[in-house]
XYZ file of C-alpha atoms in Angstrom:
574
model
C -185.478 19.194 -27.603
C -184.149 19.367 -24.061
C -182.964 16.096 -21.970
C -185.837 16.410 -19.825
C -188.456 17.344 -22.276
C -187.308 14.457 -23.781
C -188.154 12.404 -20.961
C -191.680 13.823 -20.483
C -192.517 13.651 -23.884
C -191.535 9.835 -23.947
C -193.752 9.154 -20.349
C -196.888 11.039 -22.783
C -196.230 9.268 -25.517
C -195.988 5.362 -23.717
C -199.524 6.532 -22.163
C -197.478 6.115 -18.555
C -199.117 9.798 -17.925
C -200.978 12.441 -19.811
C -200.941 15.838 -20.836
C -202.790 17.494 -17.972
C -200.714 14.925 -15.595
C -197.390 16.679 -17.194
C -198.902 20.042 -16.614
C -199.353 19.547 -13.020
C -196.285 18.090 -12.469
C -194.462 20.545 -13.818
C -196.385 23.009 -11.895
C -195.123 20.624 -8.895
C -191.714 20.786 -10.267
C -191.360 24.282 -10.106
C -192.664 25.230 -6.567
C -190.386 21.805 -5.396
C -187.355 22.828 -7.009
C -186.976 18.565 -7.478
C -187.077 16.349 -10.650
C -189.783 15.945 -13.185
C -189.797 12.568 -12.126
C -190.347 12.652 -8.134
C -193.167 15.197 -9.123
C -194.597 12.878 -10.799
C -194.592 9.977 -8.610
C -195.492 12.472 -5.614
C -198.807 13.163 -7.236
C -199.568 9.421 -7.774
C -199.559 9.944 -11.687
C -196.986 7.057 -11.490
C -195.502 4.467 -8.901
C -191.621 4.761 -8.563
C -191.146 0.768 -9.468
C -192.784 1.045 -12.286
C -191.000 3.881 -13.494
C -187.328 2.677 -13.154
C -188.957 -0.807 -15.175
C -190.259 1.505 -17.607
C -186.903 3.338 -18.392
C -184.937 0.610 -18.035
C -186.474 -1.098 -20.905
C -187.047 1.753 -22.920
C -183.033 2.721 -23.096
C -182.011 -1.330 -22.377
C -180.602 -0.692 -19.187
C -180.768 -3.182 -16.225
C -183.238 -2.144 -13.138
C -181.666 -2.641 -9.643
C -183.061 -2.862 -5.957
C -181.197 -0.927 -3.921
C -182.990 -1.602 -0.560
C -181.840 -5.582 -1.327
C -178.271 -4.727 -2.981
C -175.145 -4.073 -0.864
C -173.365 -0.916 -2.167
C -169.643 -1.453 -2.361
C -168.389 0.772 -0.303
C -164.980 1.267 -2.419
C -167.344 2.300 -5.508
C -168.875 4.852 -3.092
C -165.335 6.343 -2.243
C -165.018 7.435 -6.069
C -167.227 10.018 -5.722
C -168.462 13.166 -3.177
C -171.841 13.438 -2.096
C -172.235 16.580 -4.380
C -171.955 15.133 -7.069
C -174.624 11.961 -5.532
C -176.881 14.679 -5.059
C -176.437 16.777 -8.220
C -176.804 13.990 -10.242
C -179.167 12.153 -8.344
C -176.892 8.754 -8.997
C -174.740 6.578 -6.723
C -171.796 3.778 -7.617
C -173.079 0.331 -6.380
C -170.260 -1.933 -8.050
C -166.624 -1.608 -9.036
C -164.996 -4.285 -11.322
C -161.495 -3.574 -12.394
C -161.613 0.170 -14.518
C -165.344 -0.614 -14.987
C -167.859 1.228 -12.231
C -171.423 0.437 -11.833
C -173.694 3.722 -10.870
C -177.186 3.254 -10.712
C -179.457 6.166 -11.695
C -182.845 7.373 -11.387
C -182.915 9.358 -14.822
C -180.848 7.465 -18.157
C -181.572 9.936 -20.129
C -179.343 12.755 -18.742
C -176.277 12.049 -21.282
C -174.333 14.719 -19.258
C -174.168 12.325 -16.203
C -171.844 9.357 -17.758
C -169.196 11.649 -19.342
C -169.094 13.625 -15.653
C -168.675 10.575 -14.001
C -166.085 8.792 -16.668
C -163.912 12.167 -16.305
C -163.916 12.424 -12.376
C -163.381 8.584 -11.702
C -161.377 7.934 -15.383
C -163.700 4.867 -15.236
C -165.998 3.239 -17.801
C -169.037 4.384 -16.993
C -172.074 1.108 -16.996
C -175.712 2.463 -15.813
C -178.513 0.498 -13.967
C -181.840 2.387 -13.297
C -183.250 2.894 -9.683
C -185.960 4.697 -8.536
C -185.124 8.182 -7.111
C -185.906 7.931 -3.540
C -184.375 4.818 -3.501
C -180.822 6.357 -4.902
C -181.269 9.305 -2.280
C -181.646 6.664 0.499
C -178.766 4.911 -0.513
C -176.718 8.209 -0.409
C -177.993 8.928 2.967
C -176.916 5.496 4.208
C -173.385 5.522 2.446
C -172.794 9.239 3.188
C -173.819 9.067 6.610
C -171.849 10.323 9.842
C -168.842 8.433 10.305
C -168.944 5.799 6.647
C -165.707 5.422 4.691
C -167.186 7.784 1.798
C -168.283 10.283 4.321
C -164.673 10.565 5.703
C -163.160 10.307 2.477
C -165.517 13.253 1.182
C -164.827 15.288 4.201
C -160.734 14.819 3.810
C -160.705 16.086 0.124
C -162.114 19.008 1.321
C -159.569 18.840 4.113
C -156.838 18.090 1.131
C -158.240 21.542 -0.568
C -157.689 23.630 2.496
C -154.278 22.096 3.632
C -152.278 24.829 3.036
C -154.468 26.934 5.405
C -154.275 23.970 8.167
C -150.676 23.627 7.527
C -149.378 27.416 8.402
C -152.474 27.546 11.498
C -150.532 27.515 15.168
C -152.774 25.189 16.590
C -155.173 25.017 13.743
C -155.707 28.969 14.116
C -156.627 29.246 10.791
C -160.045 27.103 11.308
C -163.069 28.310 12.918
C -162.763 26.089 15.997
C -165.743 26.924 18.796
C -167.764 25.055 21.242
C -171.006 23.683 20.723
C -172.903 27.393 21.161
C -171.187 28.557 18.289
C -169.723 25.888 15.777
C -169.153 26.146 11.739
C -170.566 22.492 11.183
C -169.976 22.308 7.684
C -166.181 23.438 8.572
C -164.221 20.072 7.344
C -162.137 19.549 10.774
C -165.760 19.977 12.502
C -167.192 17.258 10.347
C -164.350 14.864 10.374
C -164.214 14.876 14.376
C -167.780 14.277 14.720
C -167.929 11.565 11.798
C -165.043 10.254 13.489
C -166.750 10.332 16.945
C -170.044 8.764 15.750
C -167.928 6.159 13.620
C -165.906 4.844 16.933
C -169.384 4.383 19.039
C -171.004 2.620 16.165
C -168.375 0.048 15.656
C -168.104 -0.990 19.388
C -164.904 0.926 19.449
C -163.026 1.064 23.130
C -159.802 3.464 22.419
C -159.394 5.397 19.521
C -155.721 6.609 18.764
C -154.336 9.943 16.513
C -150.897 10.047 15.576
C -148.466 12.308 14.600
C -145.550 10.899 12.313
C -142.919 12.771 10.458
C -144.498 11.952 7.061
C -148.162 10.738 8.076
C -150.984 11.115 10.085
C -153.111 8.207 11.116
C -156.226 7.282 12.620
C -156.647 4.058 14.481
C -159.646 2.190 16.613
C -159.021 -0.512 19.151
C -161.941 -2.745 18.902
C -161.976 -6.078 20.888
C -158.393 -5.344 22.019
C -156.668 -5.221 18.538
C -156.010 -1.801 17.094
C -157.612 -1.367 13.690
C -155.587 1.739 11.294
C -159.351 3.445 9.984
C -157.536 6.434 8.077
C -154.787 8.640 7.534
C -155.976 12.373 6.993
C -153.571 15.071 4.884
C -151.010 15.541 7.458
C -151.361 19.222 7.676
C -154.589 18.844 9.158
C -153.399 17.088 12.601
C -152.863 20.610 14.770
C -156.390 21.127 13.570
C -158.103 17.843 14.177
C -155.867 17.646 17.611
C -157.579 21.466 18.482
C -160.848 20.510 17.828
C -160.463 17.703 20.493
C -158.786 19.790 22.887
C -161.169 22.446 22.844
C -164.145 19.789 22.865
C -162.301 18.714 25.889
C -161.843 21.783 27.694
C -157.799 21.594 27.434
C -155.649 24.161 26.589
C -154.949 23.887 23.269
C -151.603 26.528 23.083
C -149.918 24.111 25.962
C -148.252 21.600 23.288
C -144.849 20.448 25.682
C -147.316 18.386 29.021
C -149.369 15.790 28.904
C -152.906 17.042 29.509
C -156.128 14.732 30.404
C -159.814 15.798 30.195
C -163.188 14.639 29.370
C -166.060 15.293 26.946
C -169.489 14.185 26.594
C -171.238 13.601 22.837
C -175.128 13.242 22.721
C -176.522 10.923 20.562
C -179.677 11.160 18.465
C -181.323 8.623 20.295
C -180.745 11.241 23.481
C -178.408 8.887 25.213
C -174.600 10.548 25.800
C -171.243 8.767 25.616
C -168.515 9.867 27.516
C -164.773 10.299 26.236
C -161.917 10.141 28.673
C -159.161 12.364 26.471
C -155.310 12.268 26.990
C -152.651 14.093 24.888
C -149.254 13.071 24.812
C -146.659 15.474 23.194
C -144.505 13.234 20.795
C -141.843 14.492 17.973
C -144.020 15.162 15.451
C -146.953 16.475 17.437
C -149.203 15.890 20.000
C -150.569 11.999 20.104
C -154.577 11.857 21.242
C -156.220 8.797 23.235
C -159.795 8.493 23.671
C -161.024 6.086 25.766
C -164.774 5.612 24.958
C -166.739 5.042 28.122
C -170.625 4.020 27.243
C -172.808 3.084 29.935
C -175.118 1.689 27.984
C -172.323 -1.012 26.906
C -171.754 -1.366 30.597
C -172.287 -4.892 31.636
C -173.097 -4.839 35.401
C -175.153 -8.302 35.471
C -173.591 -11.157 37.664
C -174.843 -13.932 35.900
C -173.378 -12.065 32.354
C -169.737 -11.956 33.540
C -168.790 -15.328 31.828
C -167.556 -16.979 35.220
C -168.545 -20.793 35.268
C -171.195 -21.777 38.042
C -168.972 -22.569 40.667
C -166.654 -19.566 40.212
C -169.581 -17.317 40.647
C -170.499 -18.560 43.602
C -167.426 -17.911 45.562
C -167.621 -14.511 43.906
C -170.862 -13.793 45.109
C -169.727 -15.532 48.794
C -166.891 -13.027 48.906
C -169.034 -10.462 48.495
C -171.488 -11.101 50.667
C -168.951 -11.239 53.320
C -169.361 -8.370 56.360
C -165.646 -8.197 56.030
C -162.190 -8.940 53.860
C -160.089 -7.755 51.082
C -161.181 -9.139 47.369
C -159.012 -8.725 44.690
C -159.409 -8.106 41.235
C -156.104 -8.658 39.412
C -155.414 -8.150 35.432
C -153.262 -5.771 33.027
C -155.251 -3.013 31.573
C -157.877 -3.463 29.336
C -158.863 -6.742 30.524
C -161.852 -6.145 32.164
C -161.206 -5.733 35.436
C -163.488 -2.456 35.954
C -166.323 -4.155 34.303
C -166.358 -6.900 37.255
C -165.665 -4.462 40.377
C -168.929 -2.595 38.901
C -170.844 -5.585 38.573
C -170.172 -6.607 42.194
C -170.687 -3.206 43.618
C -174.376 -3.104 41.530
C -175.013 -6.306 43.765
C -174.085 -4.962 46.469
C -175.860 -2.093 46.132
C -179.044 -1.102 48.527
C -180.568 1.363 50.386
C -178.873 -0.098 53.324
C -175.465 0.334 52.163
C -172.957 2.996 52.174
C -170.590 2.477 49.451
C -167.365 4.795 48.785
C -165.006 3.939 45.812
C -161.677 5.965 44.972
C -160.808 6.009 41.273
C -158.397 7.335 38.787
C -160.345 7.989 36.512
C -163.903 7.726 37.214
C -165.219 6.021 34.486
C -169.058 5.036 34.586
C -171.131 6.967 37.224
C -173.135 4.476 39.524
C -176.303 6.154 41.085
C -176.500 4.986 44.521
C -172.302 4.790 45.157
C -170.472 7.382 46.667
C -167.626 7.630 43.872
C -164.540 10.128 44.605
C -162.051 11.060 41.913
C -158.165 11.281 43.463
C -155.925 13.720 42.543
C -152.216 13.195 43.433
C -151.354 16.889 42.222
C -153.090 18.412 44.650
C -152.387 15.463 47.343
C -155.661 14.112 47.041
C -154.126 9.872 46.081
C -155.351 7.148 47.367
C -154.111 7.148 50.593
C -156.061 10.536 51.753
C -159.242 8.930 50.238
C -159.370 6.106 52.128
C -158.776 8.242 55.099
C -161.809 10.164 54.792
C -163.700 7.094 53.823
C -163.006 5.634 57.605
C -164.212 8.622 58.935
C -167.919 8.575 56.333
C -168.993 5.263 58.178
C -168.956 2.944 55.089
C -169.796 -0.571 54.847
C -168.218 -1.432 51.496
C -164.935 1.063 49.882
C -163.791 0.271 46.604
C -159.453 1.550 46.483
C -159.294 2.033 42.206
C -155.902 0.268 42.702
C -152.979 -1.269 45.784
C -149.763 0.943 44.035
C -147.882 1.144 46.870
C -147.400 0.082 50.668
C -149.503 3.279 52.308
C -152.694 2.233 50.029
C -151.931 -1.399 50.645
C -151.903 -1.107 54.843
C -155.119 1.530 55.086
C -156.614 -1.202 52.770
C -155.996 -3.969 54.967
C -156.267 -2.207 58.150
C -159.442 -1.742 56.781
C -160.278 -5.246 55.849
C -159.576 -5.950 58.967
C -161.740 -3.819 61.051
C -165.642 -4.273 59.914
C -165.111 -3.053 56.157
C -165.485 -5.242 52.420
C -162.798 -3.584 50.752
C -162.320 -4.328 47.163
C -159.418 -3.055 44.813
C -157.514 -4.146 41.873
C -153.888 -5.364 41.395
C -151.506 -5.486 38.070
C -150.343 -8.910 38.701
C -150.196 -12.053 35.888
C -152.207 -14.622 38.115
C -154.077 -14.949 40.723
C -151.670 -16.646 43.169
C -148.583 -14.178 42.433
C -150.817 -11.619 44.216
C -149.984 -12.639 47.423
C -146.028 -12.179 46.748
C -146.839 -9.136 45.251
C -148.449 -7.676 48.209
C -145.495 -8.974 50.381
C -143.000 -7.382 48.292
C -144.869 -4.347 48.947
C -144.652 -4.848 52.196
C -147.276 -6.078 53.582
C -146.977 -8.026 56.517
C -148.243 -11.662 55.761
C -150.325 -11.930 58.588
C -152.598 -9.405 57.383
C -152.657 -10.269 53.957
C -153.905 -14.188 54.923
C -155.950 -13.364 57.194
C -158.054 -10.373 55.603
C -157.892 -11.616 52.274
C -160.857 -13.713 51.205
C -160.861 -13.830 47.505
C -158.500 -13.129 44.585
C -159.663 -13.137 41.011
C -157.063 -12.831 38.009
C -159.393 -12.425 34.438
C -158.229 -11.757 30.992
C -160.767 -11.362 27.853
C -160.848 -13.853 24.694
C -162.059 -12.446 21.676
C -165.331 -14.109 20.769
C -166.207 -16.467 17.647
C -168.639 -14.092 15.241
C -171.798 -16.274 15.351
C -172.936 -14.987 12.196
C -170.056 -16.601 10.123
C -168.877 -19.417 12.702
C -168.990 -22.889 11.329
C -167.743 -26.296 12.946
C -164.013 -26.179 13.241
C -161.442 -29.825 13.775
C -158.511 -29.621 15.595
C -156.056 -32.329 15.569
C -155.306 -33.933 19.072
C -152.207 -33.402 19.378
C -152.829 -29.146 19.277
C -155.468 -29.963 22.292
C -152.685 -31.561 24.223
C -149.864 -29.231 23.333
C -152.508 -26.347 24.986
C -152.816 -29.076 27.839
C -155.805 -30.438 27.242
C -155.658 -34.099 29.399
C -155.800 -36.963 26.629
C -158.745 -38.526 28.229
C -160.802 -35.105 27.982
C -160.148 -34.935 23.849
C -163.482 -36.551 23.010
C -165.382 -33.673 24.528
C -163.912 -31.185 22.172
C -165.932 -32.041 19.491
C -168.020 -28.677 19.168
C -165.476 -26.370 18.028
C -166.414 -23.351 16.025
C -164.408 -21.037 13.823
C -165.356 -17.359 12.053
C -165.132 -17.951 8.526
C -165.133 -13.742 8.129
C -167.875 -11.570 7.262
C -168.968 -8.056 7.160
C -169.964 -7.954 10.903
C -166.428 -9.008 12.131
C -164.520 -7.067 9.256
C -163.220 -10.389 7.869
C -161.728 -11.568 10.743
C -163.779 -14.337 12.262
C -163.825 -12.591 15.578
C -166.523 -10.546 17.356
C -166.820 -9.316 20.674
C -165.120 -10.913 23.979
C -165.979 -12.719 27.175
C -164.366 -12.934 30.537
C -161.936 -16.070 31.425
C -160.985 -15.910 34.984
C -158.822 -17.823 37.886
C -160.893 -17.863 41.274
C -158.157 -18.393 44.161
C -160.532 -18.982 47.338
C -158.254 -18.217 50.482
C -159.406 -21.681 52.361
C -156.981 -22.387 55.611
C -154.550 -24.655 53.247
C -153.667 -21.637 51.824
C -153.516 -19.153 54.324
C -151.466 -21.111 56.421
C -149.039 -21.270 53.191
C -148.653 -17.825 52.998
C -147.640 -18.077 56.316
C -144.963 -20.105 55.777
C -143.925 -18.581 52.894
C -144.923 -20.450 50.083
C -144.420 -19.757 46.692
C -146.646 -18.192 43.842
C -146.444 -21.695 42.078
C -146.474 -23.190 45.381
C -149.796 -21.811 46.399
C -151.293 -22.341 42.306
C -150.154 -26.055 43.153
C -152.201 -25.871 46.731
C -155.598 -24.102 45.073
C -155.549 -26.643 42.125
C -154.853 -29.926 44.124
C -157.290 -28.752 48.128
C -159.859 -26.570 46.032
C -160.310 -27.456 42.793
C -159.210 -24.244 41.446
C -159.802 -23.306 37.585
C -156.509 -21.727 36.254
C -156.677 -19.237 33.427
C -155.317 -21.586 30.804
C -158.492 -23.899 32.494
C -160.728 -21.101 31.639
C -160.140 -20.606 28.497
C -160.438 -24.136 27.342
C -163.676 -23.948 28.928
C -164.761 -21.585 26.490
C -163.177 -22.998 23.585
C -164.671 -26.065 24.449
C -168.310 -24.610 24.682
C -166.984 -23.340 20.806
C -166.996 -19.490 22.132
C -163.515 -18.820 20.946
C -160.022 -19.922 19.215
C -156.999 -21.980 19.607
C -155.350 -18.772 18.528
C -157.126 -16.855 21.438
C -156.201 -19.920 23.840
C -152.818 -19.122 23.137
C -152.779 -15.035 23.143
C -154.562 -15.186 26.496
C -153.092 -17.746 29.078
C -150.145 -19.873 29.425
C -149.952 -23.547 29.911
C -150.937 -24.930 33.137
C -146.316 -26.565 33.854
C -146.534 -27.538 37.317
C-alpha cells in the first residue's frame, strides 16, 4: 500500500469522507497537480482544522497554529525553500540538536529521514494544516528574510567558482530591468537585499570588500548593523549588479563613481538610492544611501523642537530677509529640517531656488538645482544665476568656503531669506566659523537671524519600554540642577524586543540649540566675542536651550536614554 493510499484509505475508513468524495478528489488531484489533502479540503469534503486534529491524533502527534506561533527564524535557516515546498513542511522550533517542523501530511515517512540527513538533527513533527504551512513559507521565505538570503547564498556558494574567475562578475547574466534572469542568485540577493533595507527603516547600507570576507551591513537609527557576509567570490558580482542598476560603469574599478537608482515597490510607491563606490584593496566598497519620501518628515510641528524653539524657527522664517543656519555633522538631520521649513514656506507666491549636492528628495513646487564642481557648476555659479531668476527664498546645500559664504550674505543682505547648512559642533561656534572663513563680522551680525545646531537621540522602543530609576547623582553628573531631580521621575527604558532587535532602541527624534541673534549678541560678535562667550550671552539675555538642555528634555519626557544623553551632547561647563 502506498503512503498516500494509506492516508485516503484511513480518511474512508474514520467516515471523515467517502468513497465517491475520494473519487472526486482524486479526480481534483490530478488536473491540480497538488496533494490529496488540499483536494480534499478545496471541495469542502473536509475543513483544514479539522483535518490536522484528525491526524494529529490518529499518529499522536501535537497540532500547531501557525497563524498564532512565531517561527524561529534560525530553525527556518536549516532548510531551502525547495525542500519547504517539496515537502510541504516548515521548521518552527530549534532546541539544542532537536528541530521542530510542522507538517501538513505525518504519514509521509520519507519526510523525517530527509530532513534528519540535511539538518543532522532529530527530527520531532507537529501537524498543521497545508495552507497554513505554505503561508508560513511565504512569510519566512519572503524578499529580503534571513532564510531567503541564506537560501539565495547557497546557491551563490554552488556557483562560486564561476563568480570567482568573472572580471566584473562576467560570468553572470547581469541586465537591466528589460531583460533580467530573476531567478539568477546575484539578481535575487540584490533585490532581497534592497527590499530587506526599506523594510527595516534602513538609512545607509554598506558592502565591503576584505581580504578574507565579504560583508553586508545596514545603518539603522545611526548604528551600523553587520546583516550578512556572502561567499566572497561573489562581491565583483553583487558590486556589478549595483553598478549596472545604477547606470555606472562597471569595467572602471580604480575612481570613485556616484549614481542613482530608483526601485518600485509593490504598493507602486518608488524609493530612491543615492549609490557611491569607493575602490579599496580588496575591491570596490558600495554605499547606498536610501532616500524615501514617504519617510520624509516635512511637518513643523513633527520636528521635535520644544514650543518656544519653534517659534523663533518659524519667526526666522517668516522673515522677508536674513541668513538661517542649520548646523550639524552628517547624518543628523539637518536636511530633514531645511525641507520642513522650505514646505512652509512654500506657496504659489513664492519663488524658491535651492542648490544641492546631492539632491535628495524632490519638492514639487521648489526650483531645486543639482551643482556640479567638475564641470564648474559649485555653489558659487548657482547662486549666481539664482540672483539673476528673481527669487524670494534660495536654499545654498552648504557655506564650504569664503566665495559661497559672501554671495550668501550679500544675498541676505539685499531682499533674499537665504538658508544653508554649516558642519560646526554648536550653535554659537558658527559665528567663528564663518569669520575664520572670512567673513567680515559686520555682515555676518547683521544678516544673520537664526542659527540652529540639532543632533538625533535614538528613541525608547515603546513596545518594550518600562519605567526606568536613575540614581541622582547620574542626573547631576549629566548636569541636571539638584533642585530639578524630582521632575525626573518618568524615565523609561527598552527592555528589548523583536521590533528594536533586542536593543531597547527604536527610531530617533530631533534635539536642537536655537541661538536667536537678539542685539546682545550681535553687538558681541562685533566685538569679538568668543564661541563660549556668546553660548554664555544666549543662555543668560535669551534663555537659550543648549543641546545638552535638549536632550534632557527628552529624557525627561522618558523619550530616550542616559546612554543617548551622553552619545549626543556634552555637558553644559561654563
Amino acid at each position: 500500500m502506498s503512503v498516500r493510499k494509506g492516508l485516503s484509505e484511513l480518511l474512508v475508513k474514520e467516515n471523515l469522507i467517502n468513497l465517491n468524495q475520494l473519487d472526486q478528489a482524486r479526480r481534483e488531484q490530478k488536473n491540480t497537480g497538488g496533494r490529496i489533502t488540499a483536494a480534499l479540503v478545496k471541495l469542502g469534503f473536509v475543513q483544514e482544522s479539522e483535518l490536522a486534529e484528525f491526524l494529529g491524533q490518529q499518529y499522536n502527534i501535537p497540532t500547531i497554529d501557525l497563524n498564532s506561533f512565531e517561527v524561529d527564524p534560525e530553525a527556518v535557516k536549516l532548510v531551502t525553500k525547495q525542500i519547504c515546498d517539496k515537502h510541504c513542511v516548515i521548521p518552527v522550533s530549534k532546541f539544542e540538536k532537536n528541530l521542530v517542523v510542522a507538517v501538513s501530511d505525518p504519514s509521509n515517512i520519507y519526510v523525517k529521514d530527509d530532513l534528519q540527513l540535511l539538518t543532522r538533527c532529530k527530527i520531532d513533527m507537529v501537524v498543521a494544516g497545508e495552507s497554513a504551512i505554505k503561508a508560513a513559507i511565504e512569510r519566512n521565505f519572503a524578499e529580503g528574510s534571513a532564510a531567503y538570503l541564506e537560501d539565495i547564498m547557497s546557491e551563490m556558494e554552488d556557483s562560486q567558482d564561476s563568480f570567482d574567475t568573472a572580471e566584473g562578475g562576467g560570468d553572470v547574466e547581469i541586465v537591466d530591468q528589460e531583460g533580467v534572469d530573476a531567478d539568477g542568485p546575484i539578481v535575487k540577493f540584490v533585490n532581497a537585499m534592497l527590499s530587506e533595507a526599506i523594510k527595516t527603516r534602513t538609512s545607509d547600507i554598506h558592502i565591503e570588500s576584505y581580504e578574507k570576507r565579504f560583508r553586508i551591513r545596514f545603518r539603522i537609527d545611526g548604528a551600523l548593523y553587520e546583516k550578512t557576509q556572502p561567499p566572497p567570490g561573489t562581491a565583483a558580482a553583487i558590486v556589478s549588479r549595483i553598478k549596472i542598476l545604477s547606470k555606472l560603469n562597471i569595467a572602471e574599478k580604480r575612481r570613485p563613481q556616484d549614481g542613482r537608482l530608483k526601485v518600485k515597490l509593490k504598493s507602486g510607491s518608488e524609493v530612491d538610492f543615492r549609490v557611491s563606490v569607493l575602490p579599496t584593496l580588496f575591491g570596490e566598497k558600495v554605499v547606498m544611501r536610501i532616500l524615501d519620501k514617504s519617510n520624509l518628515q516635512v511637518d513643523l510641528a513633527k520636528l521635535g523642537m520644544e514650543p518656544e524653539e519653534l517659534k523663533a524657527f518659524t519667526d526666522a522664517l517668516y522673515l522677508p530677509q536674513g541668513m538661517l543656519l542649520i548646523t550639524g555633522p552628517t547624518g543628523s538631520g539637518k536636511t530633514t529640517t531645511i525641507y520642513s521649513g522650505l514646505s512652509e514656506l512654500n506657496t504659489p507666491k513664492k519663488n524658491i531656488s535651492t542648490a544641492e549636492d546631492p539632491v535628495e528628495f524632490n519638492l514639487d513646487g521648489i526650483n531645486q538645482v543639482q551643482v556640479n564642481a567638475e564641470i564648474g557648476f559649485g555653489f558659487p555659479e548657482a547662486l549666481r544665476s539664482f540672483l539673476r531668476q528673481d527669487p524670494e527664498i534660495i536654499m545654498v546645500g552648504e557655506i564650504r568656503d569664503l566665495v559661497t559664504a559672501e554671495i550668501a550674505y550679500k544675498a541676505a543682505s539685499t531682499g533674499h531669506l537665504v538658508v544653508s547648512t554649516l558642519h560646526t559642533n554648536d550653535a554659537s561656534s558658527t559665528v567663528s566659523r564663518l569669520l575664520d572663513m572670512g567673513v567680515a563680522p559686520y555682515m555676518v551680525a547683521e544678516a544673520t537671524s537664526l542659527v540652529i545646531a540639532q543632533r538625533l537621540v535614538k528613541r525608547v522602543c515603546t513596545a518594550c519600554a518600562s519605567d526606568h530609576k536613575v540614581a541622582p547623582e547620574v542626573l547631576l553628573d549629566l548636569g541636571v540642577p539638584e533642585n530639578e531631580l524630582d521632575q525626573y521621575n518618568n524615565l523609561r527604558r527598552g527592555e528589548g524586543c523583536d521590533r528594536c532587535n533586542g536593543t531597547g532602541l527604536k527610531g530617533r527624534v530631533a534635539i536642537f540649540e536655537v541661538m536667536r541673534m537678539t542685539a546682545a549678541v550681535k553687538e558681541a560678535v562685533f566685538q569679538g566675542a568668543s564661541p563660549l562667550q556668546l553660548k554664555r550671552m544666549a543662555i543668560e539675555k535669551d534663555n537659550m536651550r543648549t543641546l545638552r538642555g535638549s536632550a534632557l528634555m527628552k529624557l525627561k519626557k522618558g523619550l530616550t536614554t542616559v546612554e543617548e544623553v551622553l552619545n549626543t551632547s556634552v555637558r553644559d561647563d561654563l
